[in-house]
Tab-separated table of C-alpha atoms and ligand atoms in Angstrom:
chain	number	residue	atom	x	y	z
A	1	UNK	CA	17.910	-3.620	-10.156
A	2	UNK	CA	16.296	-1.241	-12.471
A	3	UNK	CA	15.390	2.084	-11.412
A	4	UNK	CA	11.642	2.564	-11.835
A	5	UNK	CA	10.505	5.311	-9.253
A	6	UNK	CA	12.033	8.981	-9.241
A	7	UNK	CA	11.194	11.721	-6.344
A	8	UNK	CA	10.820	15.415	-7.189
A	9	UNK	CA	11.364	17.718	-4.073
A	10	UNK	CA	9.839	20.998	-5.172
A	11	UNK	CA	8.867	22.264	-1.794
A	12	UNK	CA	11.393	24.757	-1.016
A	13	UNK	CA	10.648	28.802	-0.536
A	14	UNK	CA	12.804	29.951	-3.498
A	15	UNK	CA	13.985	32.779	-1.032
A	16	UNK	CA	17.079	33.283	-3.344
A	17	UNK	CA	15.305	34.493	-6.551
A	18	UNK	CA	12.488	36.480	-4.604
A	19	UNK	CA	10.450	38.189	-5.415
A	20	UNK	CA	9.920	35.770	-8.674
A	21	UNK	CA	8.863	33.001	-6.054
A	22	UNK	CA	6.504	34.536	-3.987
A	23	UNK	CA	3.494	33.297	-5.801
A	24	UNK	CA	5.533	31.625	-8.689
A	25	UNK	CA	7.136	28.417	-8.015
A	26	UNK	CA	10.955	28.861	-8.805
A	27	UNK	CA	10.468	24.929	-10.061
A	28	UNK	CA	7.545	26.342	-12.711
A	29	UNK	CA	9.943	29.423	-14.119
A	30	UNK	CA	10.059	29.394	-17.566
A	31	UNK	CA	13.058	28.517	-19.271
A	32	UNK	CA	11.899	29.961	-22.742
A	33	UNK	CA	8.316	28.739	-22.995
A	34	UNK	CA	8.645	25.443	-20.863
A	35	UNK	CA	9.027	25.641	-16.735
A	36	UNK	CA	12.027	24.223	-15.343
A	37	UNK	CA	10.178	20.852	-13.778
A	38	UNK	CA	9.063	19.578	-17.136
A	39	UNK	CA	12.984	19.719	-18.277
A	40	UNK	CA	13.362	17.833	-15.222
A	41	UNK	CA	10.134	15.315	-15.442
A	42	UNK	CA	11.254	14.638	-19.190
A	43	UNK	CA	14.450	13.599	-18.161
A	44	UNK	CA	13.144	11.088	-15.952
A	45	UNK	CA	11.471	9.346	-18.353
A	46	UNK	CA	13.761	9.553	-20.920
A	47	UNK	CA	16.050	7.787	-18.023
A	48	UNK	CA	13.561	4.887	-17.589
A	49	UNK	CA	11.345	6.420	-14.986
A	50	UNK	CA	7.677	5.091	-15.003
A	51	UNK	CA	6.376	6.555	-11.612
A	52	UNK	CA	7.283	9.686	-10.296
A	53	UNK	CA	6.472	11.788	-7.111
A	54	UNK	CA	6.945	15.382	-6.845
A	55	UNK	CA	6.968	17.020	-3.370
A	56	UNK	CA	4.869	20.135	-3.412
A	57	UNK	CA	3.811	22.592	-0.586
A	58	UNK	CA	1.687	25.411	0.268
A	59	UNK	CA	1.102	27.787	-3.116
A	60	UNK	CA	2.814	24.864	-5.767
A	61	UNK	CA	-0.613	24.032	-7.348
A	62	UNK	CA	0.374	24.635	-10.582
A	63	UNK	CA	2.778	22.567	-10.810
A	64	UNK	CA	-0.186	20.041	-10.597
A	65	UNK	CA	-2.123	22.078	-13.156
A	66	UNK	CA	0.206	22.138	-15.591
A	67	UNK	CA	0.868	17.862	-15.414
A	68	UNK	CA	-2.805	17.863	-15.839
A	69	UNK	CA	-4.962	18.168	-18.735
A	70	UNK	CA	-6.889	21.633	-19.709
A	71	UNK	CA	-10.040	21.030	-21.468
A	72	UNK	CA	-11.443	24.662	-21.828
A	73	UNK	CA	-7.673	25.479	-22.770
A	74	UNK	CA	-7.898	22.477	-25.365
A	75	UNK	CA	-10.943	22.923	-26.610
A	76	UNK	CA	-9.974	26.390	-27.744
A	77	UNK	CA	-6.897	25.604	-29.560
A	78	UNK	CA	-8.671	23.277	-31.386
A	79	UNK	CA	-11.244	25.303	-32.730
A	80	UNK	CA	-8.994	27.884	-33.429
A	81	UNK	CA	-7.110	25.207	-35.941
A	82	UNK	CA	-4.249	25.352	-33.175
A	83	UNK	CA	-3.794	21.615	-33.664
A	84	UNK	CA	0.275	21.434	-33.154
A	85	UNK	CA	0.456	23.270	-29.373
A	86	UNK	CA	-3.218	21.655	-28.696
A	87	UNK	CA	-1.219	18.279	-29.028
A	88	UNK	CA	2.136	19.775	-27.518
A	89	UNK	CA	-0.409	20.465	-24.100
A	90	UNK	CA	-2.006	17.199	-23.892
A	91	UNK	CA	1.187	15.467	-24.241
A	92	UNK	CA	2.611	17.099	-21.026
A	93	UNK	CA	0.021	15.127	-19.320
A	94	UNK	CA	0.734	11.705	-20.392
A	95	UNK	CA	4.229	12.302	-19.636
A	96	UNK	CA	4.626	10.075	-16.567
A	97	UNK	CA	2.812	8.534	-14.086
A	98	UNK	CA	3.030	11.690	-11.770
A	99	UNK	CA	2.167	11.657	-8.174
A	100	UNK	CA	2.215	14.648	-5.811
A	101	UNK	CA	2.380	14.813	-1.840
A	102	UNK	CA	2.812	17.710	0.376
A	103	UNK	CA	5.476	18.697	2.996
A	104	UNK	CA	3.758	20.598	5.177
A	105	UNK	CA	7.141	22.361	6.668
A	106	UNK	CA	10.156	23.140	5.077
A	107	UNK	CA	12.418	21.421	6.784
A	108	UNK	CA	14.718	20.908	4.657
A	109	UNK	CA	15.675	18.268	1.524
A	110	UNK	CA	16.490	15.263	3.845
A	111	UNK	CA	12.803	16.083	5.114
A	112	UNK	CA	11.174	16.131	1.370
A	113	UNK	CA	12.723	12.810	0.388
A	114	UNK	CA	11.698	11.534	3.852
A	115	UNK	CA	7.905	12.263	2.670
A	116	UNK	CA	8.500	9.996	-0.023
A	117	UNK	CA	9.196	7.034	2.246
A	118	UNK	CA	5.492	4.868	1.143
A	119	UNK	CA	5.300	5.632	-2.520
A	120	UNK	CA	9.066	4.257	-2.691
A	121	UNK	CA	8.565	1.301	-0.999
A	122	UNK	CA	11.294	-1.186	-0.830
A	123	UNK	CA	13.358	-0.569	-4.112
A	124	UNK	CA	15.792	2.116	-5.159
A	125	UNK	CA	15.188	5.326	-6.003
A	126	UNK	CA	16.158	8.795	-8.111
A	127	UNK	CA	15.770	12.113	-6.625
A	128	UNK	CA	15.922	14.718	-9.086
A	129	UNK	CA	16.210	18.293	-7.193
A	130	UNK	CA	13.240	20.379	-8.281
A	131	UNK	CA	15.199	23.528	-9.279
A	132	UNK	CA	18.174	21.670	-11.032
A	133	UNK	CA	17.713	21.953	-14.842
A	134	UNK	CA	20.537	19.640	-16.489
A	135	UNK	CA	20.777	19.902	-20.356
A	136	UNK	CA	22.909	17.053	-22.350
A	137	UNK	CA	23.029	14.123	-25.161
A	138	UNK	CA	22.438	11.769	-22.521
A	139	UNK	CA	20.018	12.202	-19.542
A	140	UNK	CA	22.174	12.320	-15.779
A	141	UNK	CA	19.804	10.725	-14.149
A	142	UNK	CA	20.307	7.758	-16.698
A	143	UNK	CA	24.085	7.947	-15.775
A	144	UNK	CA	23.408	7.812	-11.841
A	145	UNK	CA	20.504	4.817	-12.713
A	146	UNK	CA	23.198	2.763	-14.895
A	147	UNK	CA	26.075	3.181	-12.186
A	148	UNK	CA	23.714	2.093	-9.875
A	149	UNK	CA	22.553	-1.055	-11.937
A	150	UNK	CA	26.354	-1.786	-11.854
A	151	UNK	CA	27.351	-1.418	-8.084
A	152	UNK	CA	24.205	-1.563	-6.161
A	153	UNK	CA	25.521	1.275	-4.241
A	154	UNK	CA	23.519	4.837	-4.115
A	155	UNK	CA	25.028	7.056	-6.350
A	156	UNK	CA	25.395	10.582	-6.522
A	157	UNK	CA	26.010	13.340	-9.473
A	158	UNK	CA	28.892	15.043	-8.790
A	159	UNK	CA	30.714	17.995	-10.343
A	160	UNK	CA	33.321	20.410	-9.481
A	161	UNK	CA	32.526	23.800	-8.234
A	162	UNK	CA	34.300	27.183	-8.143
A	163	UNK	CA	37.066	26.573	-5.100
A	164	UNK	CA	35.612	30.191	-3.615
A	165	UNK	CA	31.829	28.577	-3.834
A	166	UNK	CA	32.268	25.284	-2.278
A	167	UNK	CA	31.360	26.678	1.165
A	168	UNK	CA	27.465	26.880	-0.157
A	169	UNK	CA	27.449	23.592	-1.458
A	170	UNK	CA	28.868	20.364	0.010
A	171	UNK	CA	32.184	19.147	-0.123
A	172	UNK	CA	33.217	15.698	-1.058
A	173	UNK	CA	35.477	12.963	-0.301
A	174	UNK	CA	36.758	10.964	-3.421
A	175	UNK	CA	38.834	8.287	-5.190
A	176	UNK	CA	38.521	8.334	-9.135
A	177	UNK	CA	38.173	4.560	-10.246
A	178	UNK	CA	40.575	4.744	-13.037
A	179	UNK	CA	40.219	7.507	-16.137
A	180	UNK	CA	36.690	7.293	-15.953
A	181	UNK	CA	34.269	9.938	-14.823
A	182	UNK	CA	33.016	7.301	-11.787
A	183	UNK	CA	34.420	8.003	-8.216
A	184	UNK	CA	33.433	6.116	-4.768
A	185	UNK	CA	32.629	8.292	-2.592
A	186	UNK	CA	34.040	8.009	1.226
A	187	UNK	CA	32.371	11.131	2.804
A	188	UNK	CA	31.071	14.451	2.913
A	189	UNK	CA	30.148	17.441	4.476
A	190	UNK	CA	27.276	20.047	4.066
A	191	UNK	CA	28.127	23.938	3.648
A	192	UNK	CA	31.783	23.123	5.108
A	193	UNK	CA	34.014	26.111	6.819
A	194	UNK	CA	37.218	26.192	5.042
A	195	UNK	CA	39.384	23.781	7.300
A	196	UNK	CA	36.227	21.217	6.609
A	197	UNK	CA	36.511	20.958	2.759
A	198	UNK	CA	37.487	17.524	1.471
A	199	UNK	CA	37.283	18.791	-2.082
A	200	UNK	CA	35.839	20.585	-4.790
A	201	UNK	CA	33.997	18.283	-5.646
A	202	UNK	CA	29.934	18.728	-5.034
A	203	UNK	CA	26.841	16.691	-5.340
A	204	UNK	CA	24.678	18.616	-7.461
A	205	UNK	CA	20.988	17.630	-8.466
A	206	UNK	CA	20.841	13.963	-8.987
A	207	UNK	CA	21.091	11.367	-6.502
A	208	UNK	CA	20.198	7.548	-6.713
A	209	UNK	CA	19.533	5.847	-3.126
A	210	UNK	CA	18.588	2.871	-1.819
A	211	UNK	CA	15.882	2.268	0.840
A	212	UNK	CA	17.860	2.164	3.507
A	213	UNK	CA	18.327	5.905	3.464
A	214	UNK	CA	14.474	6.490	5.053
A	215	UNK	CA	15.928	5.134	8.576
A	216	UNK	CA	18.790	6.898	8.163
A	217	UNK	CA	16.476	10.133	7.817
A	218	UNK	CA	14.332	9.071	10.472
A	219	UNK	CA	17.494	9.510	12.897
A	220	UNK	CA	18.719	12.512	11.400
A	221	UNK	CA	18.745	15.997	13.196
A	222	UNK	CA	18.740	19.111	11.613
A	223	UNK	CA	22.191	20.159	10.400
A	224	UNK	CA	23.442	23.544	8.422
A	225	UNK	CA	20.974	26.253	8.492
A	226	UNK	CA	18.853	24.168	10.856
A	227	UNK	CA	17.474	21.980	8.177
A	228	UNK	CA	17.793	18.228	8.018
A	229	UNK	CA	19.828	17.227	5.000
A	230	UNK	CA	19.503	15.229	2.529
A	231	UNK	CA	24.000	14.938	2.987
A	232	UNK	CA	23.832	14.728	6.242
A	233	UNK	CA	21.843	11.326	5.445
A	234	UNK	CA	23.968	10.426	2.857
A	235	UNK	CA	26.919	10.562	4.610
A	236	UNK	CA	26.258	8.030	7.136
A	237	UNK	CA	24.840	5.697	4.067
A	238	UNK	CA	28.224	6.048	2.659
A	239	UNK	CA	29.828	4.936	6.024
A	240	UNK	CA	27.128	1.966	6.223
A	241	UNK	CA	27.353	0.690	2.765
A	242	UNK	CA	29.791	3.017	0.653
A	243	UNK	CA	28.164	5.065	-2.399
A	244	UNK	CA	29.499	6.110	-5.921
A	245	UNK	CA	29.729	9.166	-7.916
A	246	UNK	CA	29.033	10.284	-11.166
A	247	UNK	CA	30.370	12.898	-12.681
A	248	UNK	CA	27.639	13.315	-15.393
A	249	UNK	CA	28.377	14.858	-18.513
A	250	UNK	CA	25.252	17.632	-19.277
A	251	UNK	CA	25.351	21.011	-18.327
A	252	UNK	CA	23.264	21.880	-14.667
A	253	UNK	CA	21.508	25.077	-14.457
A	254	UNK	CA	20.226	26.321	-10.952
A	255	UNK	CA	16.782	27.456	-11.152
A	256	UNK	CA	17.004	28.561	-7.782
A	257	UNK	CA	19.487	31.418	-8.991
A	258	UNK	CA	19.057	34.099	-11.043
A	259	UNK	CA	22.428	33.936	-12.794
A	260	UNK	CA	21.426	30.102	-13.209
A	261	UNK	CA	17.802	31.630	-14.900
A	262	UNK	CA	19.640	33.549	-17.255
A	263	UNK	CA	22.068	31.166	-18.589
A	264	UNK	CA	19.135	28.615	-18.976
A	265	UNK	CA	17.333	30.914	-21.261
A	266	UNK	CA	20.315	31.934	-23.496
A	267	UNK	CA	21.722	28.546	-23.616
A	268	UNK	CA	18.266	26.855	-24.570
A	269	UNK	CA	17.087	30.268	-26.934
A	270	UNK	CA	20.044	29.427	-28.949
A	271	UNK	CA	18.909	25.790	-29.737
A	272	UNK	CA	15.418	26.911	-29.824
A	273	UNK	CA	13.551	26.479	-33.492
A	274	UNK	CA	11.725	29.325	-33.718
A	275	UNK	CA	13.362	31.901	-31.700
A	276	UNK	CA	17.004	30.767	-32.507
A	277	UNK	CA	17.689	32.934	-34.912
A	278	UNK	CA	16.035	36.411	-33.705
A	279	UNK	CA	17.260	35.899	-30.669
A	280	UNK	CA	21.279	35.139	-31.573
A	281	UNK	CA	20.669	38.846	-34.021
A	282	UNK	CA	19.549	40.451	-30.073
A	283	UNK	CA	22.467	38.849	-29.018
A	284	UNK	CA	25.245	39.628	-30.855
A	285	UNK	CA	23.836	43.287	-31.075
A	286	UNK	CA	23.500	43.816	-27.364
A	287	UNK	CA	27.195	42.019	-26.841
A	288	UNK	CA	28.522	44.617	-29.444
A	289	UNK	CA	27.576	47.002	-27.503
A	290	UNK	CA	29.368	45.664	-23.984
A	291	UNK	CA	32.638	47.652	-22.821
B	1	UTP	P1	17.606	24.196	-2.086
B	1	UTP	O1	17.866	24.369	-0.950
B	1	UTP	O2	17.875	24.859	-3.386
B	1	UTP	O3	15.783	25.139	-2.322
B	1	UTP	O4	17.012	22.881	-2.055
B	1	UTP	P2	15.340	26.220	-1.031
B	1	UTP	O5	15.523	26.053	0.274
B	1	UTP	O6	14.086	26.784	-1.994
B	1	UTP	O7	16.451	27.374	-1.024
B	1	UTP	P3	16.557	28.872	-1.384
B	1	UTP	O8	15.404	29.533	0.055
B	1	UTP	O9	16.484	29.701	-2.598
B	1	UTP	O10	18.086	28.635	-0.360
B	1	UTP	C1	16.685	22.253	-3.665
B	1	UTP	C2	15.414	21.623	-3.668
B	1	UTP	O11	14.859	20.613	-2.899
B	1	UTP	C3	13.311	21.629	-2.590
B	1	UTP	C4	13.617	22.769	-3.513
B	1	UTP	O12	12.248	22.943	-3.778
B	1	UTP	C5	14.590	22.636	-4.678
B	1	UTP	O13	13.989	22.001	-5.395
B	1	UTP	N1	13.575	21.652	-1.372
B	1	UTP	C6	14.168	22.313	-0.437
B	1	UTP	C7	12.348	21.033	-0.563
B	1	UTP	O14	11.656	20.090	-1.339
B	1	UTP	N2	11.844	20.841	0.656
B	1	UTP	C8	12.595	21.482	1.678
B	1	UTP	O15	12.427	21.762	2.774
B	1	UTP	C9	14.037	22.191	1.030
């Protein structure tokens, strides 16, 4: 079945990037000249998604404003002969059919996804974590949707993480299918203790889920950090009907993390037509002075 709907949870508190995220949602932090969440919406659209639900919360109205029209700004740009940037601004509001719902309490990613129950209805859907930007030739969401369409099972976007870091993530039990980038996921544990680590593979930023996740989420109690964890619900899903994993080909940048924000900025700047050359010259100068 073709995946037409996507959910972008963007209601988290962003405590790891305070104070930047105090009044500005981390999902709106710019990567050179575009907010992180626009990269994510563009990835969804390139993956064939038609309808998007963004889960927001108090203080995140800038997300809605960004994907809306801005008539005063547009008029001023046109009056000043800036047609090009004006077109770009208008195009943002036409990217996709975007709806919003508020998660009234930040009870965890699983709870945020549960808020999408009515929007999703009875079909499979993609989840693109609002603070994970993935850059690459092929959209990561598309790679997952293709695997869903082939196996009709939930799919997690997976990557190996540094063994010393796995306790901050979820850890997966996986079986690789031949020499491919596709895996069977048989078990998972969120924020594992050392003796619970299943492998260094984790779920990073993207999943495609069947609607059967909703009754499971309804019965999922708070887990790690006292939050309703999507991982706990996906573990039940994997046990009930199996799940797949795909090691996507792009590079993931964690916009909920200071280093991730810097890495994303450098990477995008080095391909940006306007700033690439002067930025490269600046970077070379900085590097030559490093000890
Ligand atoms: P994170 O756990 O990375 O976000 O969730 P967080 O809670 O903001 O992180 P801290 O405070 O820095 O540790 C991944 C994605 O899920 C969303 C976040 O906005 C982020 O995009 N999320 C998380 C929700 O929408 N609701 C929640 O209750 C928690």
